[in-house]
Structure formats: C-alpha cells, structure tokens
C-alpha cells in the first residue's frame, strides 16, 4: 500500500515508517472469523481485546489520524 500510494502521489513524501519489517506482516492474523467474533462482541455490548494507551499518546494519535483523514488529493 505504501509503495502504491507513493507512486500515485509523487508530489508527497510517502514512506514506510519501519524500514526493517513490513508493518503489514501481521495483517494475515485479521481474518473474517476473528473480525466476526470481535464485531459480535460489540453488538452484545462486550469489548474484546481492548487496547489502552496513555491519554497523551491517544491525543497525539487522534490528531495524526484526523490530519490523515482530512487530506484531500
């Protein structure tokens, strides 16, 4: 994905943040059955595998995510 985005948008500097390992190397772990299990839990009011981070980390991550989502080509 990173290489595709970099090729499609040469006007931007786009690069992988981890030069050693592809950050997608664990994406194979997200398969439909696991996703369904998590979503079914949410429907029933149970949050499975909650990840928590310090408030300052969450705030910085939210700002970064909002900036990424606001970008328009």
N, CA, C and O atoms as a GROMACS GRO file, in nm:
protein
  292
    1UNK      N    1   0.083  -0.118   0.000
    1UNK     CA    2   0.000   0.000   0.000
    1UNK      C    3   0.088   0.125   0.000
    1UNK      O    4   0.061   0.221  -0.072
    2UNK      N    5   0.192   0.123   0.081
    2UNK     CA    6   0.279   0.241   0.089
    2UNK      C    7   0.342   0.269  -0.047
    2UNK      O    8   0.344   0.384  -0.092
    3UNK      N    9   0.393   0.166  -0.112
    3UNK     CA   10   0.455   0.186  -0.244
    3UNK      C   11   0.353   0.235  -0.346
    3UNK      O   12   0.383   0.321  -0.428
    4UNK      N   13   0.231   0.179  -0.340
    4UNK     CA   14   0.127   0.222  -0.434
    4UNK      C   15   0.093   0.369  -0.412
    4UNK      O   16   0.082   0.445  -0.508
    5UNK      N   17   0.075   0.409  -0.286
    5UNK     CA   18   0.043   0.549  -0.258
    5UNK      C   19   0.156   0.642  -0.300
    5UNK      O   20   0.131   0.750  -0.354
    6UNK      N   21   0.280   0.601  -0.276
    6UNK     CA   22   0.394   0.683  -0.316
    6UNK      C   23   0.397   0.700  -0.468
    6UNK      O   24   0.427   0.808  -0.518
    7UNK      N   25   0.367   0.593  -0.540
    7UNK     CA   26   0.366   0.601  -0.687
    7UNK      C   27   0.251   0.687  -0.738
    7UNK      O   28   0.267   0.759  -0.836
    8UNK      N   29   0.136   0.679  -0.672
    8UNK     CA   30   0.019   0.755  -0.716
    8UNK      C   31   0.028   0.903  -0.680
    8UNK      O   32  -0.038   0.986  -0.741
    9UNK      N   33   0.109   0.935  -0.579
    9UNK     CA   34   0.117   1.073  -0.531
    9UNK      C   35   0.262   1.118  -0.518
    9UNK      O   36   0.311   1.139  -0.407
   10UNK      N   37   0.332   1.132  -0.632
   10UNK     CA   38   0.473   1.172  -0.626
   10UNK      C   39   0.496   1.312  -0.570
   10UNK      O   40   0.608   1.348  -0.534
   11UNK      N   41   0.390   1.390  -0.561
   11UNK     CA   42   0.403   1.525  -0.506
   11UNK      C   43   0.416   1.524  -0.354
   11UNK      O   44   0.448   1.626  -0.293
   12UNK      N   45   0.392   1.407  -0.292
   12UNK     CA   46   0.405   1.392  -0.147
   12UNK      C   47   0.520   1.298  -0.114
   12UNK      O   48   0.558   1.213  -0.194
   13UNK      N   49   0.575   1.316   0.005
   13UNK     CA   50   0.678   1.223   0.052
   13UNK      C   51   0.608   1.115   0.133
   13UNK      O   52   0.562   1.140   0.244
   14UNK      N   53   0.601   0.995   0.078
   14UNK     CA   54   0.532   0.882   0.143
   14UNK      C   55   0.632   0.769   0.157
   14UNK      O   56   0.693   0.726   0.059
   15UNK      N   57   0.649   0.721   0.279
   15UNK     CA   58   0.744   0.613   0.302
   15UNK      C   59   0.700   0.528   0.421
   15UNK      O   60   0.621   0.573   0.505
   16UNK      N   61   0.750   0.408   0.427
   16UNK     CA   62   0.720   0.316   0.536
   16UNK      C   63   0.793   0.362   0.662
   16UNK      O   64   0.911   0.396   0.656
   17UNK      N   65   0.725   0.362   0.775
   17UNK     CA   66   0.788   0.406   0.899
   17UNK      C   67   0.882   0.301   0.957
   17UNK      O   68   0.964   0.333   1.043
   18UNK      N   69   0.871   0.178   0.913
   18UNK     CA   70   0.957   0.071   0.962
   18UNK      C   71   1.037   0.016   0.844
   18UNK      O   72   0.985  -0.067   0.769
   19UNK      N   73   1.161   0.059   0.827
   19UNK     CA   74   1.239   0.016   0.712
   19UNK      C   75   1.285  -0.129   0.718
   19UNK      O   76   1.329  -0.184   0.617
   20UNK      N   77   1.276  -0.192   0.834
   20UNK     CA   78   1.326  -0.328   0.850
   20UNK      C   79   1.219  -0.433   0.820
   20UNK      O   80   1.243  -0.528   0.746
   21UNK      N   81   1.101  -0.415   0.877
   21UNK     CA   82   0.992  -0.512   0.862
   21UNK      C   83   0.872  -0.442   0.804
   21UNK      O   84   0.840  -0.329   0.842
   22UNK      N   85   0.806  -0.508   0.713
   22UNK     CA   86   0.681  -0.454   0.660
   22UNK      C   87   0.579  -0.452   0.772
   22UNK      O   88   0.552  -0.557   0.831
   23UNK      N   89   0.520  -0.336   0.804
   23UNK     CA   90   0.423  -0.333   0.913
   23UNK      C   91   0.299  -0.418   0.886
   23UNK      O   92   0.221  -0.445   0.976
   24UNK      N   93   0.282  -0.459   0.761
   24UNK     CA   94   0.166  -0.542   0.727
   24UNK      C   95   0.195  -0.690   0.747
   24UNK      O   96   0.112  -0.774   0.712
   25UNK      N   97   0.311  -0.723   0.802
   25UNK     CA   98   0.349  -0.863   0.815
   25UNK      C   99   0.256  -0.940   0.909
   25UNK      O  100   0.257  -1.063   0.908
   26UNK      N  101   0.179  -0.872   0.989
   26UNK     CA  102   0.085  -0.940   1.078
   26UNK      C  103  -0.060  -0.926   1.034
   26UNK      O  104  -0.150  -0.973   1.102
   27UNK      N  105  -0.083  -0.862   0.921
   27UNK     CA  106  -0.220  -0.843   0.874
   27UNK      C  107  -0.291  -0.975   0.846
   27UNK      O  108  -0.414  -0.981   0.853
   28UNK      N  109  -0.216  -1.080   0.816
   28UNK     CA  110  -0.278  -1.210   0.789
   28UNK      C  111  -0.354  -1.262   0.911
   28UNK      O  112  -0.439  -1.350   0.898
   29UNK      N  113  -0.324  -1.209   1.028
   29UNK     CA  114  -0.391  -1.254   1.150
   29UNK      C  115  -0.535  -1.204   1.159
   29UNK      O  116  -0.615  -1.259   1.235
   30UNK      N  117  -0.568  -1.103   1.083
   30UNK     CA  118  -0.703  -1.049   1.085
   30UNK      C  119  -0.782  -1.122   0.979
   30UNK      O  120  -0.781  -1.084   0.862
   31UNK      N  121  -0.850  -1.227   1.019
   31UNK     CA  122  -0.929  -1.299   0.920
   31UNK      C  123  -1.077  -1.287   0.955
   31UNK      O  124  -1.110  -1.250   1.067
   32UNK      N  125  -1.165  -1.316   0.861
   32UNK     CA  126  -1.308  -1.290   0.879
   32UNK      C  127  -1.368  -1.349   1.006
   32UNK      O  128  -1.453  -1.286   1.070
   33UNK      N  129  -1.324  -1.469   1.045
   33UNK     CA  130  -1.378  -1.531   1.166
   33UNK      C  131  -1.344  -1.451   1.291
   33UNK      O  132  -1.429  -1.434   1.378
   34UNK      N  133  -1.222  -1.404   1.299
   34UNK     CA  134  -1.180  -1.324   1.415
   34UNK      C  135  -1.253  -1.190   1.416
   34UNK      O  136  -1.299  -1.146   1.521
   35UNK      N  137  -1.262  -1.127   1.301
   35UNK     CA  138  -1.334  -1.000   1.291
   35UNK      C  139  -1.480  -1.017   1.332
   35UNK      O  140  -1.535  -0.933   1.403
   36UNK      N  141  -1.542  -1.124   1.286
   36UNK     CA  142  -1.682  -1.152   1.322
   36UNK      C  143  -1.696  -1.169   1.474
   36UNK      O  144  -1.791  -1.119   1.533
   37UNK      N  145  -1.601  -1.239   1.535
   37UNK     CA  146  -1.605  -1.260   1.680
   37UNK      C  147  -1.600  -1.126   1.755
   37UNK      O  148  -1.675  -1.105   1.850
   38UNK      N  149  -1.511  -1.036   1.710
   38UNK     CA  150  -1.499  -0.905   1.774
   38UNK      C  151  -1.627  -0.823   1.752
   38UNK      O  152  -1.678  -0.762   1.846
   39UNK      N  153  -1.678  -0.823   1.629
   39UNK     CA  154  -1.799  -0.745   1.599
   39UNK      C  155  -1.922  -0.798   1.672
   39UNK      O  156  -2.005  -0.721   1.719
   40UNK      N  157  -1.932  -0.930   1.682
   40UNK     CA  158  -2.043  -0.989   1.758
   40UNK      C  159  -2.036  -0.948   1.904
   40UNK      O  160  -2.139  -0.923   1.967
   41UNK      N  161  -1.917  -0.941   1.958
   41UNK     CA  162  -1.899  -0.894   2.095
   41UNK      C  163  -1.946  -0.751   2.111
   41UNK      O  164  -2.012  -0.718   2.210
   42UNK      N  165  -1.911  -0.666   2.016
   42UNK     CA  166  -1.955  -0.526   2.023
   42UNK      C  167  -2.107  -0.515   2.018
   42UNK      O  168  -2.166  -0.434   2.090
   43UNK      N  169  -2.169  -0.596   1.934
   43UNK     CA  170  -2.316  -0.594   1.924
   43UNK      C  171  -2.378  -0.633   2.058
   43UNK      O  172  -2.481  -0.578   2.098
   44UNK      N  173  -2.315  -0.727   2.126
   44UNK     CA  174  -2.370  -0.772   2.255
   44UNK      C  175  -2.323  -0.686   2.372
   44UNK      O  176  -2.352  -0.716   2.488
   45UNK      N  177  -2.248  -0.578   2.342
   45UNK     CA  178  -2.205  -0.486   2.446
   45UNK      C  179  -2.073  -0.523   2.511
   45UNK      O  180  -2.036  -0.462   2.612
   46UNK      N  181  -2.001  -0.619   2.457
   46UNK     CA  182  -1.873  -0.662   2.513
   46UNK      C  183  -1.759  -0.614   2.423
   46UNK      O  184  -1.759  -0.639   2.303
   47UNK      N  185  -1.662  -0.545   2.483
   47UNK     CA  186  -1.545  -0.501   2.408
   47UNK      C  187  -1.436  -0.606   2.430
   47UNK      O  188  -1.389  -0.625   2.542
   48UNK      N  189  -1.398  -0.673   2.323
   48UNK     CA  190  -1.296  -0.778   2.330
   48UNK      C  191  -1.162  -0.722   2.286
   48UNK      O  192  -1.153  -0.646   2.189
   49UNK      N  193  -1.059  -0.761   2.358
   49UNK     CA  194  -0.922  -0.721   2.324
   49UNK      C  195  -0.904  -0.569   2.319
   49UNK      O  196  -0.846  -0.515   2.224
   50UNK      N  197  -0.955  -0.502   2.420
   50UNK     CA  198  -0.940  -0.356   2.427
   50UNK      C  199  -0.793  -0.320   2.441
   50UNK      O  200  -0.719  -0.383   2.516
   51UNK      N  201  -0.752  -0.220   2.368
   51UNK     CA  202  -0.616  -0.170   2.377
   51UNK      C  203  -0.624  -0.031   2.437
   51UNK      O  204  -0.700   0.054   2.390
   52UNK      N  205  -0.545  -0.008   2.541
   52UNK     CA  206  -0.544   0.123   2.605
   52UNK      C  207  -0.403   0.180   2.600
   52UNK      O  208  -0.304   0.107   2.608
   53UNK      N  209  -0.396   0.310   2.587
   53UNK     CA  210  -0.269   0.381   2.586
   53UNK      C  211  -0.284   0.504   2.674
   53UNK      O  212  -0.396   0.546   2.702
   54UNK      N  213  -0.173   0.563   2.718
   54UNK     CA  214  -0.182   0.686   2.798
   54UNK      C  215  -0.256   0.795   2.722
   54UNK      O  216  -0.253   0.800   2.599
   55UNK      N  217  -0.322   0.882   2.795
   55UNK     CA  218  -0.406   0.987   2.735
   55UNK      C  219  -0.328   1.075   2.638
   55UNK      O  220  -0.380   1.112   2.533
   56UNK      N  221  -0.202   1.110   2.671
   56UNK     CA  222  -0.126   1.196   2.581
   56UNK      C  223  -0.092   1.124   2.451
   56UNK      O  224  -0.089   1.186   2.344
   57UNK      N  225  -0.067   0.994   2.459
   57UNK     CA  226  -0.042   0.916   2.337
   57UNK      C  227  -0.168   0.909   2.252
   57UNK      O  228  -0.163   0.924   2.130
   58UNK      N  229  -0.282   0.885   2.318
   58UNK     CA  230  -0.409   0.878   2.246
   58UNK      C  231  -0.440   1.011   2.178
   58UNK      O  232  -0.487   1.014   2.064
   59UNK      N  233  -0.415   1.121   2.246
   59UNK     CA  234  -0.443   1.254   2.190
   59UNK      C  235  -0.357   1.279   2.067
   59UNK      O  236  -0.406   1.329   1.966
   60UNK      N  237  -0.228   1.246   2.076
   60UNK     CA  238  -0.139   1.266   1.962
   60UNK      C  239  -0.179   1.176   1.845
   60UNK      O  240  -0.176   1.218   1.729
   61UNK      N  241  -0.217   1.052   1.874
   61UNK     CA  242  -0.259   0.959   1.769
   61UNK      C  243  -0.388   1.006   1.704
   61UNK      O  244  -0.403   0.997   1.582
   62UNK      N  245  -0.481   1.057   1.784
   62UNK     CA  246  -0.608   1.108   1.729
   62UNK      C  247  -0.582   1.227   1.637
   62UNK      O  248  -0.642   1.238   1.530
   63UNK      N  249  -0.493   1.316   1.678
   63UNK     CA  250  -0.458   1.432   1.595
   63UNK      C  251  -0.398   1.386   1.462
   63UNK      O  252  -0.435   1.437   1.357
   64UNK      N  253  -0.307   1.289   1.468
   64UNK     CA  254  -0.244   1.238   1.345
   64UNK      C  255  -0.349   1.173   1.255
   64UNK      O  256  -0.349   1.195   1.134
   65UNK      N  257  -0.437   1.095   1.313
   65UNK     CA  258  -0.540   1.028   1.234
   65UNK      C  259  -0.634   1.129   1.170
   65UNK      O  260  -0.669   1.117   1.053
   66UNK      N  261  -0.676   1.229   1.246
   66UNK     CA  262  -0.764   1.332   1.192
   66UNK      C  263  -0.697   1.407   1.077
   66UNK      O  264  -0.763   1.440   0.978
   67UNK      N  265  -0.567   1.433   1.090
   67UNK     CA  266  -0.495   1.502   0.982
   67UNK      C  267  -0.488   1.414   0.857
   67UNK      O  268  -0.505   1.462   0.745
   68UNK      N  269  -0.463   1.284   0.878
   68UNK     CA  270  -0.457   1.193   0.763
   68UNK      C  271  -0.592   1.185   0.693
   68UNK      O  272  -0.599   1.186   0.570
   69UNK      N  273  -0.699   1.178   0.770
   69UNK     CA  274  -0.833   1.167   0.711
   69UNK      C  275  -0.877   1.296   0.643
   69UNK      O  276  -0.962   1.293   0.554
   70UNK      N  277  -0.820   1.409   0.685
   70UNK     CA  278  -0.857   1.538   0.628
   70UNK      C  279  -0.788   1.565   0.496
   70UNK      O  280  -0.831   1.654   0.421
   71UNK      N  281  -0.682   1.492   0.464
   71UNK     CA  282  -0.606   1.516   0.340
   71UNK      C  283  -0.692   1.484   0.220
   71UNK      O  284  -0.757   1.380   0.214
   72UNK      N  285  -0.692   1.573   0.126
   72UNK     CA  286  -0.765   1.553   0.002
   72UNK      C  287  -0.664   1.555  -0.113
   72UNK      O  288  -0.579   1.644  -0.117
   73UNK      N  289  -0.671   1.459  -0.205
   73UNK     CA  290  -0.576   1.460  -0.318
   73UNK      C  291  -0.600   1.577  -0.411
   73UNK      O  292  -0.530   1.592  -0.511
   0.00000   0.00000   0.00000
